[in-house]
GROMACS .gro file of C-alpha atoms in nm:
model
  422
    1UNK     CA    1   1.871  -2.633   3.482
    2UNK     CA    2   1.772  -2.831   3.174
    3UNK     CA    3   2.093  -3.040   3.152
    4UNK     CA    4   2.073  -3.115   3.525
    5UNK     CA    5   1.715  -3.240   3.495
    6UNK     CA    6   1.807  -3.450   3.192
    7UNK     CA    7   2.104  -3.597   3.377
    8UNK     CA    8   1.890  -3.681   3.678
    9UNK     CA    9   1.636  -3.842   3.447
   10UNK     CA   10   1.904  -4.061   3.292
   11UNK     CA   11   2.032  -4.158   3.637
   12UNK     CA   12   1.679  -4.246   3.747
   13UNK     CA   13   1.627  -4.455   3.434
   14UNK     CA   14   1.950  -4.647   3.495
   15UNK     CA   15   1.846  -4.709   3.855
   16UNK     CA   16   1.508  -4.843   3.740
   17UNK     CA   17   1.679  -5.078   3.494
   18UNK     CA   18   1.915  -5.198   3.767
   19UNK     CA   19   1.624  -5.248   4.007
   20UNK     CA   20   1.435  -5.458   3.751
   21UNK     CA   21   1.747  -5.668   3.695
   22UNK     CA   22   1.827  -5.714   4.070
   23UNK     CA   23   1.524  -5.622   4.284
   24UNK     CA   24   1.684  -5.762   4.599
   25UNK     CA   25   1.961  -5.501   4.582
   26UNK     CA   26   1.727  -5.207   4.655
   27UNK     CA   27   1.551  -5.391   4.939
   28UNK     CA   28   1.886  -5.476   5.096
   29UNK     CA   29   2.001  -5.115   5.056
   30UNK     CA   30   1.688  -4.992   5.239
   31UNK     CA   31   1.752  -5.231   5.529
   32UNK     CA   32   2.118  -5.126   5.549
   33UNK     CA   33   2.025  -4.756   5.540
   34UNK     CA   34   1.764  -4.794   5.817
   35UNK     CA   35   2.016  -4.986   6.027
   36UNK     CA   36   2.290  -4.725   5.986
   37UNK     CA   37   2.064  -4.424   6.048
   38UNK     CA   38   1.835  -4.555   6.323
   39UNK     CA   39   1.968  -4.880   6.474
   40UNK     CA   40   2.339  -4.805   6.504
   41UNK     CA   41   2.297  -4.490   6.722
   42UNK     CA   42   2.093  -4.687   6.981
   43UNK     CA   43   2.354  -4.965   6.985
   44UNK     CA   44   2.639  -4.717   7.031
   45UNK     CA   45   2.460  -4.552   7.324
   46UNK     CA   46   2.385  -4.889   7.481
   47UNK     CA   47   2.745  -5.012   7.444
   48UNK     CA   48   2.879  -4.679   7.573
   49UNK     CA   49   2.661  -4.705   7.882
   50UNK     CA   50   2.461  -4.386   7.816
   51UNK     CA   51   2.142  -4.571   7.729
   52UNK     CA   52   1.883  -4.297   7.684
   53UNK     CA   53   2.097  -4.042   7.860
   54UNK     CA   54   2.067  -3.799   7.571
   55UNK     CA   55   1.692  -3.746   7.638
   56UNK     CA   56   1.511  -3.554   7.913
   57UNK     CA   57   1.510  -3.710   8.259
   58UNK     CA   58   1.134  -3.775   8.261
   59UNK     CA   59   1.173  -3.986   7.944
   60UNK     CA   60   1.448  -4.193   8.109
   61UNK     CA   61   1.220  -4.257   8.406
   62UNK     CA   62   0.919  -4.366   8.195
   63UNK     CA   63   1.079  -4.603   7.943
   64UNK     CA   64   1.271  -4.926   7.999
   65UNK     CA   65   1.640  -4.959   7.925
   66UNK     CA   66   1.712  -5.272   7.719
   67UNK     CA   67   2.029  -5.481   7.717
   68UNK     CA   68   2.229  -5.491   7.395
   69UNK     CA   69   2.115  -5.844   7.309
   70UNK     CA   70   1.747  -5.758   7.358
   71UNK     CA   71   1.789  -5.439   7.159
   72UNK     CA   72   1.950  -5.630   6.872
   73UNK     CA   73   1.665  -5.883   6.867
   74UNK     CA   74   1.398  -5.613   6.856
   75UNK     CA   75   1.586  -5.412   6.595
   76UNK     CA   76   1.621  -5.722   6.379
   77UNK     CA   77   1.248  -5.792   6.417
   78UNK     CA   78   1.169  -5.436   6.306
   79UNK     CA   79   1.416  -5.400   6.019
   80UNK     CA   80   1.464  -5.742   5.859
   81UNK     CA   81   1.099  -5.782   5.742
   82UNK     CA   82   1.162  -5.480   5.515
   83UNK     CA   83   1.349  -5.720   5.288
   84UNK     CA   84   1.004  -5.848   5.179
   85UNK     CA   85   0.833  -5.507   5.172
   86UNK     CA   86   0.775  -5.525   4.794
   87UNK     CA   87   0.732  -5.897   4.737
   88UNK     CA   88   0.500  -5.952   5.038
   89UNK     CA   89   0.409  -5.606   5.175
   90UNK     CA   90   0.121  -5.730   5.392
   91UNK     CA   91   0.339  -5.996   5.559
   92UNK     CA   92   0.621  -5.745   5.616
   93UNK     CA   93   0.381  -5.490   5.766
   94UNK     CA   94   0.224  -5.752   5.994
   95UNK     CA   95   0.564  -5.870   6.119
   96UNK     CA   96   0.688  -5.517   6.187
   97UNK     CA   97   0.364  -5.425   6.364
   98UNK     CA   98   0.384  -5.733   6.588
   99UNK     CA   99   0.743  -5.654   6.693
  100UNK     CA  100   0.647  -5.288   6.738
  101UNK     CA  101   0.361  -5.376   6.975
  102UNK     CA  102   0.587  -5.619   7.167
  103UNK     CA  103   0.856  -5.354   7.203
  104UNK     CA  104   0.619  -5.090   7.338
  105UNK     CA  105   0.452  -5.344   7.566
  106UNK     CA  106   0.796  -5.382   7.724
  107UNK     CA  107   0.817  -5.006   7.756
  108UNK     CA  108   1.123  -4.969   7.530
  109UNK     CA  109   1.194  -4.689   7.283
  110UNK     CA  110   1.391  -4.755   6.965
  111UNK     CA  111   1.475  -4.534   6.672
  112UNK     CA  112   1.419  -4.838   6.452
  113UNK     CA  113   1.041  -4.783   6.501
  114UNK     CA  114   1.060  -4.582   6.179
  115UNK     CA  115   1.043  -4.922   6.006
  116UNK     CA  116   0.669  -4.930   6.085
  117UNK     CA  117   0.609  -4.620   5.869
  118UNK     CA  118   0.831  -4.761   5.592
  119UNK     CA  119   0.625  -5.082   5.599
  120UNK     CA  120   0.297  -4.883   5.580
  121UNK     CA  121   0.431  -4.683   5.285
  122UNK     CA  122   0.533  -5.006   5.108
  123UNK     CA  123   0.191  -5.162   5.170
  124UNK     CA  124   0.015  -4.858   5.021
  125UNK     CA  125   0.247  -4.865   4.718
  126UNK     CA  126   0.283  -5.238   4.647
  127UNK     CA  127   0.006  -5.416   4.838
  128UNK     CA  128  -0.359  -5.477   4.763
  129UNK     CA  129  -0.586  -5.184   4.831
  130UNK     CA  130  -0.836  -5.400   5.018
  131UNK     CA  131  -0.563  -5.470   5.276
  132UNK     CA  132  -0.523  -5.103   5.364
  133UNK     CA  133  -0.830  -5.068   5.594
  134UNK     CA  134  -0.722  -5.338   5.837
  135UNK     CA  135  -0.360  -5.218   5.812
  136UNK     CA  136  -0.470  -4.867   5.906
  137UNK     CA  137  -0.677  -5.005   6.194
  138UNK     CA  138  -0.378  -5.204   6.322
  139UNK     CA  139  -0.156  -4.900   6.282
  140UNK     CA  140  -0.396  -4.682   6.480
  141UNK     CA  141  -0.410  -4.942   6.760
  142UNK     CA  142  -0.030  -4.965   6.779
  143UNK     CA  143   0.008  -4.587   6.783
  144UNK     CA  144  -0.259  -4.564   7.050
  145UNK     CA  145  -0.049  -4.797   7.264
  146UNK     CA  146   0.252  -4.568   7.211
  147UNK     CA  147   0.052  -4.263   7.314
  148UNK     CA  148  -0.073  -4.439   7.624
  149UNK     CA  149   0.279  -4.549   7.727
  150UNK     CA  150   0.414  -4.197   7.667
  151UNK     CA  151   0.127  -4.024   7.853
  152UNK     CA  152   0.344  -3.976   8.162
  153UNK     CA  153   0.592  -3.770   7.959
  154UNK     CA  154   0.376  -3.595   7.695
  155UNK     CA  155   0.009  -3.530   7.634
  156UNK     CA  156  -0.179  -3.824   7.480
  157UNK     CA  157  -0.340  -3.602   7.219
  158UNK     CA  158  -0.012  -3.440   7.126
  159UNK     CA  159   0.148  -3.782   7.086
  160UNK     CA  160  -0.146  -3.913   6.881
  161UNK     CA  161  -0.144  -3.604   6.658
  162UNK     CA  162   0.226  -3.640   6.581
  163UNK     CA  163   0.216  -4.017   6.528
  164UNK     CA  164  -0.103  -4.020   6.319
  165UNK     CA  165   0.024  -3.730   6.109
  166UNK     CA  166   0.341  -3.921   6.032
  167UNK     CA  167   0.143  -4.237   5.947
  168UNK     CA  168  -0.092  -4.036   5.722
  169UNK     CA  169   0.204  -3.883   5.540
  170UNK     CA  170   0.355  -4.229   5.477
  171UNK     CA  171   0.019  -4.363   5.357
  172UNK     CA  172  -0.048  -4.062   5.130
  173UNK     CA  173   0.300  -4.078   4.978
  174UNK     CA  174   0.259  -4.446   4.894
  175UNK     CA  175  -0.084  -4.392   4.739
  176UNK     CA  176   0.033  -4.089   4.541
  177UNK     CA  177   0.326  -4.278   4.386
  178UNK     CA  178   0.097  -4.577   4.318
  179UNK     CA  179  -0.155  -4.357   4.134
  180UNK     CA  180   0.122  -4.190   3.936
  181UNK     CA  181   0.264  -4.524   3.828
  182UNK     CA  182  -0.082  -4.643   3.729
  183UNK     CA  183  -0.130  -4.331   3.518
  184UNK     CA  184   0.206  -4.381   3.347
  185UNK     CA  185   0.125  -4.747   3.284
  186UNK     CA  186  -0.209  -4.642   3.134
  187UNK     CA  187  -0.037  -4.391   2.907
  188UNK     CA  188   0.216  -4.652   2.795
  189UNK     CA  189  -0.065  -4.900   2.727
  190UNK     CA  190  -0.257  -4.637   2.532
  191UNK     CA  191   0.053  -4.551   2.329
  192UNK     CA  192   0.105  -4.921   2.253
  193UNK     CA  193  -0.260  -4.962   2.147
  194UNK     CA  194  -0.240  -4.651   1.928
  195UNK     CA  195   0.071  -4.793   1.764
  196UNK     CA  196  -0.109  -5.122   1.698
  197UNK     CA  197  -0.410  -4.935   1.558
  198UNK     CA  198  -0.180  -4.729   1.336
  199UNK     CA  199  -0.022  -5.049   1.200
  200UNK     CA  200  -0.368  -5.198   1.146
  201UNK     CA  201  -0.483  -4.889   0.958
  202UNK     CA  202  -0.172  -4.915   0.745
  203UNK     CA  203  -0.244  -5.278   0.664
  204UNK     CA  204  -0.608  -5.196   0.582
  205UNK     CA  205  -0.493  -4.916   0.353
  206UNK     CA  206  -0.257  -5.157   0.177
  207UNK     CA  207  -0.538  -5.411   0.137
  208UNK     CA  208  -0.773  -5.145  -0.002
  209UNK     CA  209  -0.506  -5.029  -0.247
  210UNK     CA  210  -0.446  -5.387  -0.361
  211UNK     CA  211  -0.820  -5.432  -0.416
  212UNK     CA  212  -0.829  -5.109  -0.617
  213UNK     CA  213  -0.532  -5.223  -0.827
  214UNK     CA  214  -0.701  -5.560  -0.882
  215UNK     CA  215  -1.016  -5.387  -1.009
  216UNK     CA  216  -0.811  -5.162  -1.236
  217UNK     CA  217  -0.618  -5.456  -1.379
  218UNK     CA  218  -0.938  -5.653  -1.438
  219UNK     CA  219  -1.091  -5.364  -1.629
  220UNK     CA  220  -0.777  -5.296  -1.835
  221UNK     CA  221  -0.693  -5.656  -1.920
  222UNK     CA  222  -1.051  -5.764  -1.975
  223UNK     CA  223  -1.137  -5.481  -2.209
  224UNK     CA  224  -0.819  -5.477  -2.414
  225UNK     CA  225  -0.802  -5.855  -2.450
  226UNK     CA  226  -1.162  -5.858  -2.572
  227UNK     CA  227  -1.076  -5.596  -2.833
  228UNK     CA  228  -0.757  -5.781  -2.934
  229UNK     CA  229  -0.938  -6.116  -2.967
  230UNK     CA  230  -1.214  -5.962  -3.178
  231UNK     CA  231  -0.958  -5.786  -3.402
  232UNK     CA  232  -0.753  -6.105  -3.434
  233UNK     CA  233  -1.060  -6.305  -3.542
  234UNK     CA  234  -1.159  -6.037  -3.792
  235UNK     CA  235  -0.803  -6.015  -3.926
  236UNK     CA  236  -0.779  -6.391  -3.968
  237UNK     CA  237  -1.111  -6.393  -4.155
  238UNK     CA  238  -1.009  -6.104  -4.380
  239UNK     CA  239  -0.649  -6.214  -4.447
  240UNK     CA  240  -0.744  -6.411  -4.757
  241UNK     CA  241  -1.029  -6.200  -4.896
  242UNK     CA  242  -0.890  -5.853  -4.810
  243UNK     CA  243  -0.523  -5.855  -4.702
  244UNK     CA  244  -0.531  -5.480  -4.643
  245UNK     CA  245  -0.803  -5.525  -4.380
  246UNK     CA  246  -0.599  -5.798  -4.216
  247UNK     CA  247  -0.294  -5.571  -4.204
  248UNK     CA  248  -0.508  -5.293  -4.056
  249UNK     CA  249  -0.636  -5.534  -3.789
  250UNK     CA  250  -0.278  -5.623  -3.696
  251UNK     CA  251  -0.191  -5.254  -3.657
  252UNK     CA  252  -0.497  -5.205  -3.436
  253UNK     CA  253  -0.396  -5.508  -3.227
  254UNK     CA  254  -0.051  -5.357  -3.179
  255UNK     CA  255  -0.195  -5.018  -3.080
  256UNK     CA  256  -0.440  -5.179  -2.838
  257UNK     CA  257  -0.167  -5.394  -2.684
  258UNK     CA  258   0.061  -5.094  -2.635
  259UNK     CA  259  -0.222  -4.898  -2.478
  260UNK     CA  260  -0.299  -5.189  -2.242
  261UNK     CA  261   0.070  -5.223  -2.152
  262UNK     CA  262   0.094  -4.851  -2.078
  263UNK     CA  263  -0.210  -4.863  -1.851
  264UNK     CA  264  -0.080  -5.170  -1.671
  265UNK     CA  265   0.252  -4.997  -1.609
  266UNK     CA  266   0.069  -4.696  -1.470
  267UNK     CA  267  -0.146  -4.907  -1.237
  268UNK     CA  268   0.137  -5.128  -1.119
  269UNK     CA  269   0.355  -4.822  -1.060
  270UNK     CA  270   0.167  -4.748  -0.738
  271UNK     CA  271   0.301  -5.073  -0.593
  272UNK     CA  272   0.666  -4.978  -0.639
  273UNK     CA  273   0.865  -4.854  -0.346
  274UNK     CA  274   1.022  -4.514  -0.378
  275UNK     CA  275   1.393  -4.602  -0.362
  276UNK     CA  276   1.502  -4.266  -0.492
  277UNK     CA  277   1.453  -4.048  -0.798
  278UNK     CA  278   1.328  -4.246  -1.097
  279UNK     CA  279   1.499  -4.229  -1.432
  280UNK     CA  280   1.183  -4.325  -1.620
  281UNK     CA  281   0.925  -4.064  -1.729
  282UNK     CA  282   0.633  -3.972  -1.510
  283UNK     CA  283   0.327  -4.196  -1.523
  284UNK     CA  284   0.026  -4.079  -1.722
  285UNK     CA  285  -0.281  -3.960  -1.533
  286UNK     CA  286  -0.583  -4.176  -1.461
  287UNK     CA  287  -0.834  -4.200  -1.749
  288UNK     CA  288  -1.142  -3.978  -1.734
  289UNK     CA  289  -1.439  -3.871  -1.944
  290UNK     CA  290  -1.211  -3.717  -2.204
  291UNK     CA  291  -1.072  -4.065  -2.275
  292UNK     CA  292  -1.412  -4.222  -2.344
  293UNK     CA  293  -1.400  -4.098  -2.706
  294UNK     CA  294  -1.075  -4.291  -2.760
  295UNK     CA  295  -1.230  -4.591  -2.584
  296UNK     CA  296  -1.527  -4.581  -2.822
  297UNK     CA  297  -1.296  -4.550  -3.122
  298UNK     CA  298  -1.112  -4.864  -3.014
  299UNK     CA  299  -1.438  -5.053  -2.978
  300UNK     CA  300  -1.559  -4.928  -3.316
  301UNK     CA  301  -1.237  -5.055  -3.471
  302UNK     CA  302  -1.324  -5.399  -3.335
  303UNK     CA  303  -1.654  -5.392  -3.525
  304UNK     CA  304  -1.902  -5.262  -3.264
  305UNK     CA  305  -2.091  -4.952  -3.367
  306UNK     CA  306  -2.109  -4.708  -3.071
  307UNK     CA  307  -2.317  -4.392  -3.042
  308UNK     CA  308  -2.195  -4.174  -2.755
  309UNK     CA  309  -2.366  -3.868  -2.607
  310UNK     CA  310  -2.348  -3.667  -2.285
  311UNK     CA  311  -2.585  -3.427  -2.111
  312UNK     CA  312  -2.534  -3.192  -1.820
  313UNK     CA  313  -2.218  -3.047  -1.667
  314UNK     CA  314  -1.992  -3.349  -1.708
  315UNK     CA  315  -1.680  -3.133  -1.729
  316UNK     CA  316  -1.697  -3.031  -1.360
  317UNK     CA  317  -1.679  -3.386  -1.223
  318UNK     CA  318  -1.375  -3.463  -1.009
  319UNK     CA  319  -1.112  -3.715  -1.114
  320UNK     CA  320  -1.243  -3.992  -0.887
  321UNK     CA  321  -1.591  -3.981  -1.040
  322UNK     CA  322  -1.449  -3.962  -1.391
  323UNK     CA  323  -1.235  -4.270  -1.331
  324UNK     CA  324  -1.538  -4.459  -1.195
  325UNK     CA  325  -1.749  -4.358  -1.499
  326UNK     CA  326  -1.470  -4.456  -1.737
  327UNK     CA  327  -1.427  -4.800  -1.582
  328UNK     CA  328  -1.802  -4.870  -1.576
  329UNK     CA  329  -1.832  -4.770  -1.942
  330UNK     CA  330  -1.523  -4.973  -2.031
  331UNK     CA  331  -1.661  -5.284  -1.863
  332UNK     CA  332  -2.007  -5.244  -2.016
  333UNK     CA  333  -1.869  -5.198  -2.369
  334UNK     CA  334  -1.633  -5.492  -2.316
  335UNK     CA  335  -1.927  -5.715  -2.222
  336UNK     CA  336  -2.122  -5.586  -2.523
  337UNK     CA  337  -1.831  -5.659  -2.756
  338UNK     CA  338  -1.778  -6.000  -2.600
  339UNK     CA  339  -2.139  -6.119  -2.611
  340UNK     CA  340  -2.308  -5.916  -2.885
  341UNK     CA  341  -2.003  -5.931  -3.111
  342UNK     CA  342  -1.907  -5.736  -3.419
  343UNK     CA  343  -2.197  -5.596  -3.617
  344UNK     CA  344  -2.398  -5.502  -3.312
  345UNK     CA  345  -2.493  -5.145  -3.222
  346UNK     CA  346  -2.450  -4.987  -2.876
  347UNK     CA  347  -2.578  -4.657  -2.740
  348UNK     CA  348  -2.386  -4.489  -2.457
  349UNK     CA  349  -2.538  -4.200  -2.262
  350UNK     CA  350  -2.387  -4.013  -1.964
  351UNK     CA  351  -2.627  -3.768  -1.802
  352UNK     CA  352  -2.563  -3.536  -1.505
  353UNK     CA  353  -2.866  -3.387  -1.329
  354UNK     CA  354  -2.787  -3.188  -1.014
  355UNK     CA  355  -2.620  -3.442  -0.782
  356UNK     CA  356  -2.718  -3.751  -0.981
  357UNK     CA  357  -2.515  -3.907  -1.261
  358UNK     CA  358  -2.664  -4.176  -1.483
  359UNK     CA  359  -2.480  -4.406  -1.723
  360UNK     CA  360  -2.677  -4.608  -1.977
  361UNK     CA  361  -2.526  -4.862  -2.216
  362UNK     CA  362  -2.780  -5.034  -2.440
  363UNK     CA  363  -2.703  -5.264  -2.731
  364UNK     CA  364  -2.908  -5.414  -3.010
  365UNK     CA  365  -2.810  -5.770  -2.931
  366UNK     CA  366  -2.608  -6.022  -3.134
  367UNK     CA  367  -2.689  -6.076  -3.499
  368UNK     CA  368  -2.766  -6.443  -3.415
  369UNK     CA  369  -2.946  -6.565  -3.098
  370UNK     CA  370  -2.705  -6.616  -2.806
  371UNK     CA  371  -2.717  -6.645  -2.429
  372UNK     CA  372  -2.620  -6.323  -2.250
  373UNK     CA  373  -2.445  -6.315  -1.908
  374UNK     CA  374  -2.687  -6.276  -1.626
  375UNK     CA  375  -2.964  -6.482  -1.782
  376UNK     CA  376  -2.816  -6.779  -1.602
  377UNK     CA  377  -2.780  -6.800  -1.226
  378UNK     CA  378  -2.417  -6.693  -1.219
  379UNK     CA  379  -2.280  -6.344  -1.233
  380UNK     CA  380  -1.952  -6.238  -1.388
  381UNK     CA  381  -1.672  -6.054  -1.211
  382UNK     CA  382  -1.722  -5.754  -1.437
  383UNK     CA  383  -2.072  -5.679  -1.308
  384UNK     CA  384  -1.950  -5.725  -0.950
  385UNK     CA  385  -1.666  -5.480  -1.012
  386UNK     CA  386  -1.906  -5.224  -1.160
  387UNK     CA  387  -2.130  -5.251  -0.856
  388UNK     CA  388  -1.834  -5.202  -0.621
  389UNK     CA  389  -1.729  -4.888  -0.808
  390UNK     CA  390  -2.082  -4.748  -0.808
  391UNK     CA  391  -2.117  -4.819  -0.436
  392UNK     CA  392  -1.824  -4.585  -0.368
  393UNK     CA  393  -2.055  -4.299  -0.466
  394UNK     CA  394  -2.374  -4.431  -0.310
  395UNK     CA  395  -2.489  -4.570  -0.645
  396UNK     CA  396  -2.616  -4.895  -0.787
  397UNK     CA  397  -2.603  -5.098  -1.108
  398UNK     CA  398  -2.889  -5.269  -1.290
  399UNK     CA  399  -2.831  -5.501  -1.585
  400UNK     CA  400  -3.075  -5.709  -1.783
  401UNK     CA  401  -3.232  -5.784  -2.122
  402UNK     CA  402  -3.413  -5.508  -2.308
  403UNK     CA  403  -3.578  -5.648  -2.617
  404UNK     CA  404  -3.329  -5.836  -2.832
  405UNK     CA  405  -3.038  -5.658  -2.667
  406UNK     CA  406  -2.902  -5.583  -2.323
  407UNK     CA  407  -2.902  -5.272  -2.103
  408UNK     CA  408  -2.669  -5.168  -1.823
  409UNK     CA  409  -2.765  -4.870  -1.606
  410UNK     CA  410  -2.553  -4.710  -1.335
  411UNK     CA  411  -2.673  -4.433  -1.106
  412UNK     CA  412  -2.424  -4.242  -0.887
  413UNK     CA  413  -2.499  -3.999  -0.605
  414UNK     CA  414  -2.244  -3.721  -0.646
  415UNK     CA  415  -2.334  -3.560  -0.314
  416UNK     CA  416  -2.244  -3.872  -0.112
  417UNK     CA  417  -1.866  -3.836  -0.164
  418UNK     CA  418  -1.840  -3.483  -0.297
  419UNK     CA  419  -1.814  -3.607  -0.653
  420UNK     CA  420  -1.888  -3.276  -0.818
  421UNK     CA  421  -1.618  -3.018  -0.827
  422UNK     CA  422  -1.678  -2.710  -0.617
   0.00000   0.00000   0.00000
């Protein structure tokens, strides 16, 4: 049963494709079929001289016998308008109805009258719905005329019941197929819209990932370049007075550069397409709170004294929160190193209290008076990036002068994104 249904489905699909390519072919086939099944028998009887001799005698007495030429004209008037039953269903129905009324006014009976029901079906399927009321009224009037003309042979009510039942079946069939096609069109439209929405979500995800990579690269490059520049300046200053310190600064620059390169490779690795198994080693994990000690050591090597402490259950934070904390601390220490310079002192505190995490970075200020970022009317990209990261966890960033130094505070709501591990 399954293969038969599938085969019929493929045949129906090929027929639909052929109909879309040559719509006139199906309309012509309908006209030819109606002619062969309903017009040709009447013509053969008329040419053979039997006329309506195959019916009961009372029918032959009531209805008029038409000549072949008149029969051909009426048959053509009933059948040929079906050629436009899909392109102009209202016009085709009106033309068939007019010929139908003329034929029954003459008292003639033709099998080609079935064209009226085909035209009503086509109007219900292809025409405008607002045209159906007047079409049904015209149909009822024409069928009433038929019942009146046939009243001498059959009961008027019996004739009306049969004719109106046939018309109702044609109308219901057309409306049912129309509703089904509308439902299928709606499903296809919905599928197309869902596909577009899926593509849009994919593009938004790509844009969000690019923004995340841009933030990561800013934090990595900005921090490590600040450390490298500070070490290079210190090494150049110490190269004459203390060559060993200059050599140590060069080693630290190399280590910092390698660390920065490794992190850049890890971040940019998410942009690579998976073309197959990679020969290179797996990428290192994202930095977290355990890496802040190494971060502080690198900053201390550049000449900034850092005091780091934690409070609360920081070890249960999930990886996303730890990455956010690491990047905020990295950016804050980078700004401190950049603007306070070597010889300054910074205090870093990370405190977890229930569902609230607080990060505080406070420095003692530069040894000599200098203008800090934020005292002017412009704001650096680093502070904007920190605020974006904090906003991911319902948090906020405040930054401003505190005595001779500068303080950066970040507050994160761990309950907003499920930041604490369960």
